Amino acid sequence: MSLVLLASCSQDEKKYRIGVSQCSDDIWRDKQNSELKIGAYFHDNVELRFAAAYDSDERQIQQIDSLVETGIDLLIVAPNQVSTISPAIDRAYDKGIPVIVFERKTNTKKYTAYMGADNYEMGHLMGDYVATRLNQRGRIIEVMGLKGSSPAIERHNGFREAIAQYPGIQVIATLQGDWTEPTAYNTVKQWLDKNKEEKIDLVFGMNDRTAMGARKAFVEAGGALPLFCGIDGLPGENGGIRLVQDSLLDASYVYPTHGDQLLQLAVDILEGKPYNKETKLMSVLVT
Ligand code: FRU
């Protein structure tokens, strides 16, 4: 009798289909996706459906729409840029699908919960670190993340506000990157070709890949190398922690992935349990 009951019980258990729409595909997102999968092992009623938009707004919009069409019960989304992905997120939300916006922000109010680190604070702390590292005197370059993506905007604001406190620190150039190493390399290379005489003490790349792209351009140009700082601080072979250990980067900031926590939030929402609308993830400097 109890066996029959158990069997019918597990058959009735609802399977939760969670769609994960990532703006990009890189080692940071790989780590996070693995953590989401590990988190899902602890819930045998969770099925994950992943999509990666390779930094394209159009592709991310299409992917969100088609995840919704396949019939998901909840959407987790890291939106490529602040405003561009909002219509697709709104469409999902308006269909009654709970939405967790993760790590990057949008300009829409239509979301169920948000989880992510404070990028303004991270930029600010990096600005203070850079000033201290240079004894409050020096010439620096900032290489930005993708235009219009919220961490790029917030890291920039925090960094520049911190730097503004130190009159001896001069920002010689703010160059546009897009979170990828090749773009950082190309923009910095072009800048160096035109500014051969400039002496630079430090380059802040808004993520570790950007900092490493900048470094490659400086190494190729020859001459004294500045210091390079980034953000992400991933563990593992190509991660920022190793790059700092090997002195290729001077410092990085751990940008938390926490896929496990993210999955738990999704399950809590689906099961009607209490949850926080906004969750701030903590991060730490690596030197
Ligand atoms: C990963 C990534 C990180 C960066 C973050 C910004 O896709 O590019 O390197 O810190 O996104 O949103």
Coordinates of N, CA, C and O in Angstrom, one line a residue, residues 146-266:
L146 N 31.3 46.3 -22.1 CA 30.3 46.5 -23.2 C 29.5 47.8 -22.9 O 28.9 47.9 -21.8
K147 N 29.4 48.7 -23.9 CA 28.6 49.9 -23.8 C 27.2 49.5 -23.5 O 26.6 48.6 -24.1
G148 N 26.5 50.2 -22.5 CA 25.1 49.9 -22.3 C 24.9 48.7 -21.4 O 23.7 48.4 -21.1
S149 N 25.9 48.0 -21.0 CA 25.6 46.9 -20.0 C 25.9 47.4 -18.6 O 26.8 48.2 -18.3
S150 N 25.0 47.0 -17.7 CA 24.9 47.7 -16.4 C 26.2 47.6 -15.6 O 26.6 48.6 -15.0
P151 N 26.9 46.4 -15.6 CA 28.2 46.4 -14.8 C 29.2 47.4 -15.3 O 30.0 48.0 -14.6
A152 N 29.2 47.6 -16.7 CA 30.2 48.6 -17.3 C 29.9 50.0 -16.8 O 30.8 50.7 -16.4
I153 N 28.6 50.3 -16.8 CA 28.2 51.7 -16.3 C 28.5 51.9 -14.9 O 29.1 52.9 -14.4
E154 N 28.1 50.9 -14.1 CA 28.3 51.0 -12.6 C 29.7 50.9 -12.2 O 30.2 51.7 -11.3
R155 N 30.5 50.0 -12.8 CA 31.9 50.0 -12.4 C 32.6 51.3 -12.8 O 33.5 51.8 -12.0
H156 N 32.3 51.8 -13.9 CA 32.9 53.1 -14.4 C 32.5 54.2 -13.4 O 33.4 54.9 -12.9
N157 N 31.2 54.3 -13.0 CA 30.8 55.4 -12.1 C 31.6 55.3 -10.8 O 32.1 56.2 -10.2
G158 N 31.6 54.1 -10.2 CA 32.3 53.8 -8.9 C 33.8 54.2 -9.0 O 34.3 54.8 -8.2
F159 N 34.4 53.7 -10.1 CA 35.8 53.8 -10.3 C 36.2 55.3 -10.4 O 37.1 55.8 -9.7
R160 N 35.4 56.0 -11.2 CA 35.7 57.4 -11.4 C 35.5 58.3 -10.2 O 36.2 59.2 -9.9
E161 N 34.4 57.9 -9.5 CA 34.2 58.7 -8.2 C 35.3 58.5 -7.2 O 35.7 59.4 -6.5
A162 N 35.8 57.3 -7.1 CA 36.9 57.0 -6.2 C 38.1 57.8 -6.6 O 38.8 58.5 -5.9
I163 N 38.4 57.7 -7.9 CA 39.7 58.3 -8.5 C 39.6 59.8 -8.3 O 40.7 60.5 -8.1
A164 N 38.4 60.4 -8.4 CA 38.3 61.9 -8.3 C 38.8 62.4 -7.0 O 39.1 63.6 -6.8
Q165 N 38.8 61.5 -6.0 CA 39.3 61.9 -4.7 C 40.8 62.2 -4.6 O 41.4 62.7 -3.6
Y166 N 41.5 61.7 -5.7 CA 43.0 61.8 -5.7 C 43.5 62.6 -6.8 O 43.6 62.1 -8.0
P167 N 43.8 63.9 -6.6 CA 44.2 64.8 -7.7 C 45.4 64.3 -8.4 O 45.7 64.7 -9.5
G168 N 46.3 63.5 -7.7 CA 47.5 63.1 -8.3 C 47.3 61.9 -9.3 O 48.3 61.5 -10.0
I169 N 46.1 61.4 -9.4 CA 45.9 60.3 -10.3 C 45.2 60.9 -11.6 O 44.1 61.5 -11.5
Q170 N 45.8 60.7 -12.7 CA 45.2 61.2 -14.0 C 44.7 60.1 -14.8 O 45.5 59.1 -15.1
V171 N 43.5 60.2 -15.3 CA 43.0 59.2 -16.3 C 43.3 59.7 -17.7 O 42.8 60.7 -18.1
I172 N 44.3 59.1 -18.3 CA 44.8 59.5 -19.6 C 43.8 59.2 -20.7 O 43.7 59.9 -21.7
A173 N 43.2 58.0 -20.6 CA 42.3 57.6 -21.6 C 41.2 56.6 -21.1 O 41.5 55.9 -20.1
T174 N 40.0 56.8 -21.6 CA 38.9 55.8 -21.3 C 38.6 55.1 -22.6 O 38.1 55.8 -23.5
L175 N 38.9 53.9 -22.7 CA 38.7 53.2 -24.0 C 37.5 52.2 -23.9 O 37.3 51.7 -22.9
Q176 N 36.9 52.1 -25.1 CA 35.7 51.2 -25.1 C 36.0 49.8 -25.4 O 36.6 49.5 -26.5
G177 N 35.7 48.9 -24.5 CA 35.8 47.5 -24.7 C 34.5 46.9 -24.8 O 33.5 47.6 -24.9
D178 N 34.4 45.5 -24.7 CA 33.1 44.9 -24.8 C 33.1 43.6 -23.9 O 32.3 42.7 -24.2
W179 N 33.9 43.5 -23.0 CA 34.1 42.3 -22.1 C 35.0 41.3 -22.7 O 35.4 40.3 -22.0
T180 N 35.4 41.4 -24.0 CA 36.2 40.3 -24.6 C 37.6 40.7 -24.7 O 37.9 41.9 -24.8
E181 N 38.5 39.7 -24.7 CA 39.9 40.0 -24.7 C 40.3 40.6 -26.1 O 41.1 41.5 -26.1
P182 N 39.9 40.0 -27.2 CA 40.3 40.5 -28.5 C 40.0 42.0 -28.7 O 40.8 42.8 -29.2
T183 N 38.8 42.4 -28.3 CA 38.4 43.8 -28.4 C 39.3 44.7 -27.6 O 39.8 45.8 -28.0
A184 N 39.6 44.3 -26.4 CA 40.5 45.1 -25.5 C 41.8 45.2 -26.2 O 42.4 46.3 -26.2
Y185 N 42.3 44.1 -26.7 CA 43.6 44.1 -27.3 C 43.6 45.1 -28.5 O 44.5 45.9 -28.6
N186 N 42.6 45.0 -29.3 CA 42.6 45.9 -30.5 C 42.5 47.4 -30.2 O 43.2 48.2 -30.7
T187 N 41.6 47.7 -29.2 CA 41.4 49.1 -28.9 C 42.7 49.7 -28.2 O 43.1 50.8 -28.5
V188 N 43.3 48.9 -27.4 CA 44.5 49.4 -26.7 C 45.6 49.5 -27.7 O 46.4 50.4 -27.7
K189 N 45.7 48.5 -28.6 CA 46.8 48.5 -29.6 C 46.6 49.8 -30.5 O 47.6 50.5 -30.7
Q190 N 45.4 50.1 -30.9 CA 45.2 51.3 -31.7 C 45.6 52.6 -30.9 O 46.2 53.5 -31.5
W191 N 45.2 52.6 -29.7 CA 45.6 53.8 -28.9 C 47.1 53.9 -28.7 O 47.6 55.0 -28.9
L192 N 47.8 52.8 -28.5 CA 49.2 52.8 -28.3 C 49.9 53.3 -29.6 O 50.9 54.0 -29.5
D193 N 49.4 52.8 -30.7 CA 50.0 53.2 -32.0 C 50.0 54.8 -32.2 O 50.9 55.3 -32.7
K194 N 48.9 55.4 -31.6 CA 48.8 56.9 -31.8 C 49.4 57.6 -30.6 O 49.5 58.8 -30.7
N195 N 49.8 56.9 -29.6 CA 50.2 57.6 -28.4 C 51.5 57.0 -27.8 O 51.6 56.7 -26.7
K196 N 52.5 56.9 -28.7 CA 53.7 56.2 -28.4 C 54.5 56.8 -27.2 O 55.2 56.1 -26.5
E197 N 54.3 58.1 -27.1 CA 55.1 58.8 -26.0 C 54.5 58.8 -24.6 O 55.2 59.2 -23.7
E198 N 53.3 58.4 -24.6 CA 52.6 58.5 -23.2 C 53.2 57.5 -22.3 O 53.3 56.3 -22.6
K199 N 53.4 57.9 -21.1 CA 53.9 56.9 -20.0 C 52.6 56.6 -19.2 O 51.9 57.4 -18.7
I200 N 52.3 55.3 -19.1 CA 51.2 54.8 -18.3 C 51.6 53.9 -17.2 O 52.5 53.1 -17.3
D201 N 51.1 54.2 -16.0 CA 51.5 53.4 -14.8 C 50.6 52.2 -14.5 O 51.0 51.3 -13.9
L202 N 49.3 52.4 -14.9 CA 48.4 51.3 -14.6 C 47.2 51.3 -15.5 O 46.7 52.3 -16.0
V203 N 46.7 50.1 -15.9 CA 45.5 49.9 -16.7 C 44.5 49.2 -15.9 O 44.8 48.1 -15.4
F204 N 43.3 49.8 -15.8 CA 42.2 49.1 -15.2 C 41.3 48.5 -16.3 O 40.7 49.3 -17.1
G205 N 41.3 47.2 -16.5 CA 40.4 46.6 -17.4 C 39.1 46.1 -16.6 O 39.3 45.6 -15.6
M206 N 38.0 46.4 -17.2 CA 36.8 46.1 -16.4 C 36.5 44.7 -16.1 O 35.6 44.4 -15.3
N207 N 37.1 43.8 -16.8 CA 37.1 42.4 -16.3 C 38.6 41.8 -16.6 O 39.4 42.5 -17.3
D208 N 38.8 40.6 -16.1 CA 40.2 40.1 -16.3 C 40.6 39.9 -17.7 O 41.7 40.1 -18.1
R209 N 39.6 39.5 -18.5 CA 39.9 39.2 -20.0 C 40.3 40.5 -20.6 O 41.2 40.6 -21.5
T210 N 39.6 41.6 -20.3 CA 39.9 42.9 -20.8 C 41.3 43.4 -20.4 O 42.1 43.9 -21.2
A211 N 41.6 43.2 -19.1 CA 42.9 43.5 -18.6 C 44.0 42.8 -19.3 O 45.1 43.3 -19.7
M212 N 43.8 41.5 -19.6 CA 44.8 40.7 -20.3 C 44.9 41.0 -21.7 O 46.0 41.0 -22.3
G213 N 43.8 41.4 -22.4 CA 43.9 41.9 -23.8 C 44.7 43.2 -23.8 O 45.6 43.3 -24.7
A214 N 44.5 44.1 -22.9 CA 45.3 45.3 -22.8 C 46.8 45.0 -22.6 O 47.7 45.6 -23.2
R215 N 47.0 44.0 -21.7 CA 48.4 43.6 -21.4 C 49.1 43.2 -22.6 O 50.3 43.5 -22.9
K216 N 48.4 42.3 -23.4 CA 49.0 41.8 -24.6 C 49.4 42.9 -25.6 O 50.5 42.9 -26.2
A217 N 48.6 43.9 -25.7 CA 48.9 45.1 -26.6 C 50.1 45.8 -26.1 O 51.0 46.2 -26.8
F218 N 50.2 46.0 -24.8 CA 51.4 46.7 -24.2 C 52.7 45.9 -24.4 O 53.7 46.4 -24.7
V219 N 52.6 44.6 -24.1 CA 53.7 43.7 -24.3 C 54.3 43.8 -25.7 O 55.5 44.0 -25.9
E220 N 53.3 43.8 -26.7 CA 53.8 43.8 -28.1 C 54.4 45.2 -28.4 O 55.3 45.3 -29.3
A221 N 53.9 46.2 -27.8 CA 54.4 47.6 -28.1 C 55.8 47.8 -27.5 O 56.5 48.7 -27.9
G222 N 56.2 46.9 -26.6 CA 57.6 47.0 -26.0 C 57.6 48.1 -24.9 O 56.6 48.8 -24.7
G223 N 58.7 48.3 -24.3 CA 58.8 49.4 -23.3 C 58.4 48.9 -21.9 O 58.0 47.7 -21.7
A224 N 58.4 49.8 -20.9 CA 58.1 49.4 -19.6 C 56.6 49.1 -19.5 O 55.8 49.8 -20.0
L225 N 56.3 48.0 -18.8 CA 54.9 47.6 -18.7 C 54.2 48.3 -17.5 O 54.8 48.4 -16.4
P226 N 53.0 48.8 -17.7 CA 52.3 49.3 -16.5 C 51.8 48.1 -15.7 O 51.9 47.0 -16.0
L227 N 51.1 48.4 -14.6 CA 50.4 47.4 -13.8 C 49.0 47.2 -14.5 O 48.5 48.1 -15.1
F228 N 48.5 46.0 -14.3 CA 47.1 45.7 -14.9 C 46.2 45.2 -13.8 O 46.6 44.3 -13.0
C229 N 45.0 45.8 -13.7 CA 44.0 45.3 -12.7 C 42.8 44.9 -13.5 O 42.4 45.6 -14.5
G230 N 42.1 43.9 -13.0 CA 40.9 43.4 -13.6 C 39.8 43.1 -12.6 O 39.9 43.5 -11.4
I231 N 38.7 42.5 -13.1 CA 37.7 42.0 -12.2 C 37.2 40.7 -12.7 O 37.2 40.4 -13.9
D232 N 36.8 39.8 -11.9 CA 36.3 38.5 -12.0 C 36.9 37.5 -11.0 O 36.2 36.8 -10.4
G233 N 38.3 37.5 -11.0 CA 39.0 36.7 -10.0 C 38.5 35.3 -9.9 O 38.3 34.7 -8.8
L234 N 38.4 34.6 -11.1 CA 38.0 33.2 -11.1 C 39.1 32.3 -10.6 O 40.3 32.6 -10.8
P235 N 38.7 31.2 -10.0 CA 39.7 30.1 -9.7 C 40.0 29.4 -11.0 O 39.3 29.6 -12.0
G236 N 40.9 28.5 -10.9 CA 41.2 27.6 -12.1 C 42.3 28.2 -13.0 O 42.8 29.3 -12.8
E237 N 42.6 27.3 -14.0 CA 43.8 27.6 -14.8 C 43.9 28.9 -15.4 O 44.9 29.6 -15.4
N238 N 42.8 29.4 -16.1 CA 42.9 30.7 -16.8 C 42.2 31.8 -16.0 O 42.0 32.9 -16.5
G239 N 41.9 31.5 -14.8 CA 41.2 32.4 -14.0 C 42.1 33.5 -13.4 O 43.3 33.5 -13.4
G240 N 41.4 34.6 -12.9 CA 42.1 35.8 -12.5 C 43.0 35.5 -11.2 O 44.0 36.2 -11.1
I241 N 42.6 34.6 -10.4 CA 43.4 34.3 -9.2 C 44.8 33.9 -9.6 O 45.8 34.4 -9.1
R242 N 44.8 33.0 -10.6 CA 46.1 32.5 -11.1 C 46.9 33.6 -11.7 O 48.1 33.8 -11.6
L243 N 46.2 34.5 -12.5 CA 46.9 35.6 -13.2 C 47.5 36.5 -12.2 O 48.6 37.1 -12.4
V244 N 46.9 36.7 -11.0 CA 47.4 37.6 -10.0 C 48.6 36.9 -9.3 O 49.7 37.4 -9.1
Q245 N 48.4 35.6 -9.1 CA 49.5 34.8 -8.5 C 50.8 34.8 -9.4 O 51.9 34.9 -8.9
D246 N 50.5 34.7 -10.7 CA 51.7 34.7 -11.6 C 52.1 36.2 -12.0 O 52.9 36.4 -12.9
S247 N 51.6 37.2 -11.3 CA 52.0 38.6 -11.5 C 51.7 39.1 -12.9 O 52.3 40.1 -13.3
L248 N 50.8 38.5 -13.6 CA 50.4 39.0 -14.9 C 49.4 40.1 -14.7 O 49.4 41.2 -15.4
L249 N 48.5 39.9 -13.7 CA 47.7 41.0 -13.2 C 48.2 41.4 -11.8 O 48.7 40.6 -11.0
D250 N 48.0 42.7 -11.5 CA 48.4 43.2 -10.2 C 47.3 42.9 -9.2 O 47.6 42.5 -8.0
A251 N 46.0 43.0 -9.6 CA 44.9 42.7 -8.7 C 43.7 42.4 -9.5 O 43.6 42.7 -10.7
S252 N 42.7 41.7 -8.9 CA 41.4 41.4 -9.5 C 40.4 41.4 -8.4 O 40.8 41.6 -7.2
Y253 N 39.2 41.4 -8.7 CA 38.1 41.4 -7.8 C 37.2 40.2 -8.0 O 36.8 40.0 -9.2
V254 N 36.9 39.4 -7.0 CA 36.1 38.2 -7.2 C 34.7 38.7 -7.5 O 34.0 39.3 -6.7
Y255 N 34.2 38.4 -8.7 CA 32.9 38.7 -9.1 C 32.0 37.4 -8.9 O 32.2 36.5 -9.7
P256 N 31.2 37.4 -7.9 CA 30.6 36.1 -7.5 C 29.7 35.5 -8.5 O 28.9 36.2 -9.1
T257 N 29.8 34.2 -8.8 CA 28.9 33.5 -9.7 C 27.6 32.9 -9.0 O 26.5 33.1 -9.4
H258 N 27.9 32.2 -7.9 CA 26.8 31.6 -7.0 C 25.6 31.0 -7.7 O 24.5 31.3 -7.4
G259 N 25.9 30.2 -8.7 CA 24.8 29.5 -9.4 C 23.9 28.7 -8.4 O 22.7 28.5 -8.6
D260 N 24.6 28.1 -7.4 CA 23.8 27.3 -6.4 C 22.8 28.1 -5.7 O 21.6 27.7 -5.6
Q261 N 23.2 29.3 -5.3 CA 22.3 30.2 -4.6 C 21.1 30.7 -5.5 O 20.0 30.8 -5.1
L262 N 21.5 30.9 -6.7 CA 20.6 31.3 -7.8 C 19.5 30.3 -8.0 O 18.3 30.6 -8.1
L263 N 20.0 29.0 -8.1 CA 19.0 27.9 -8.3 C 18.1 27.8 -7.1 O 16.9 27.6 -7.3
Q264 N 18.6 28.0 -5.9 CA 17.8 27.9 -4.7 C 16.7 28.9 -4.7 O 15.6 28.7 -4.4
L265 N 17.1 30.1 -5.1 CA 16.1 31.2 -5.2 C 15.0 30.9 -6.2 O 13.8 31.1 -5.9
A266 N 15.4 30.3 -7.3 CA 14.4 29.9 -8.3 C 13.4 28.9 -7.7 O 12.2 29.0 -7.9

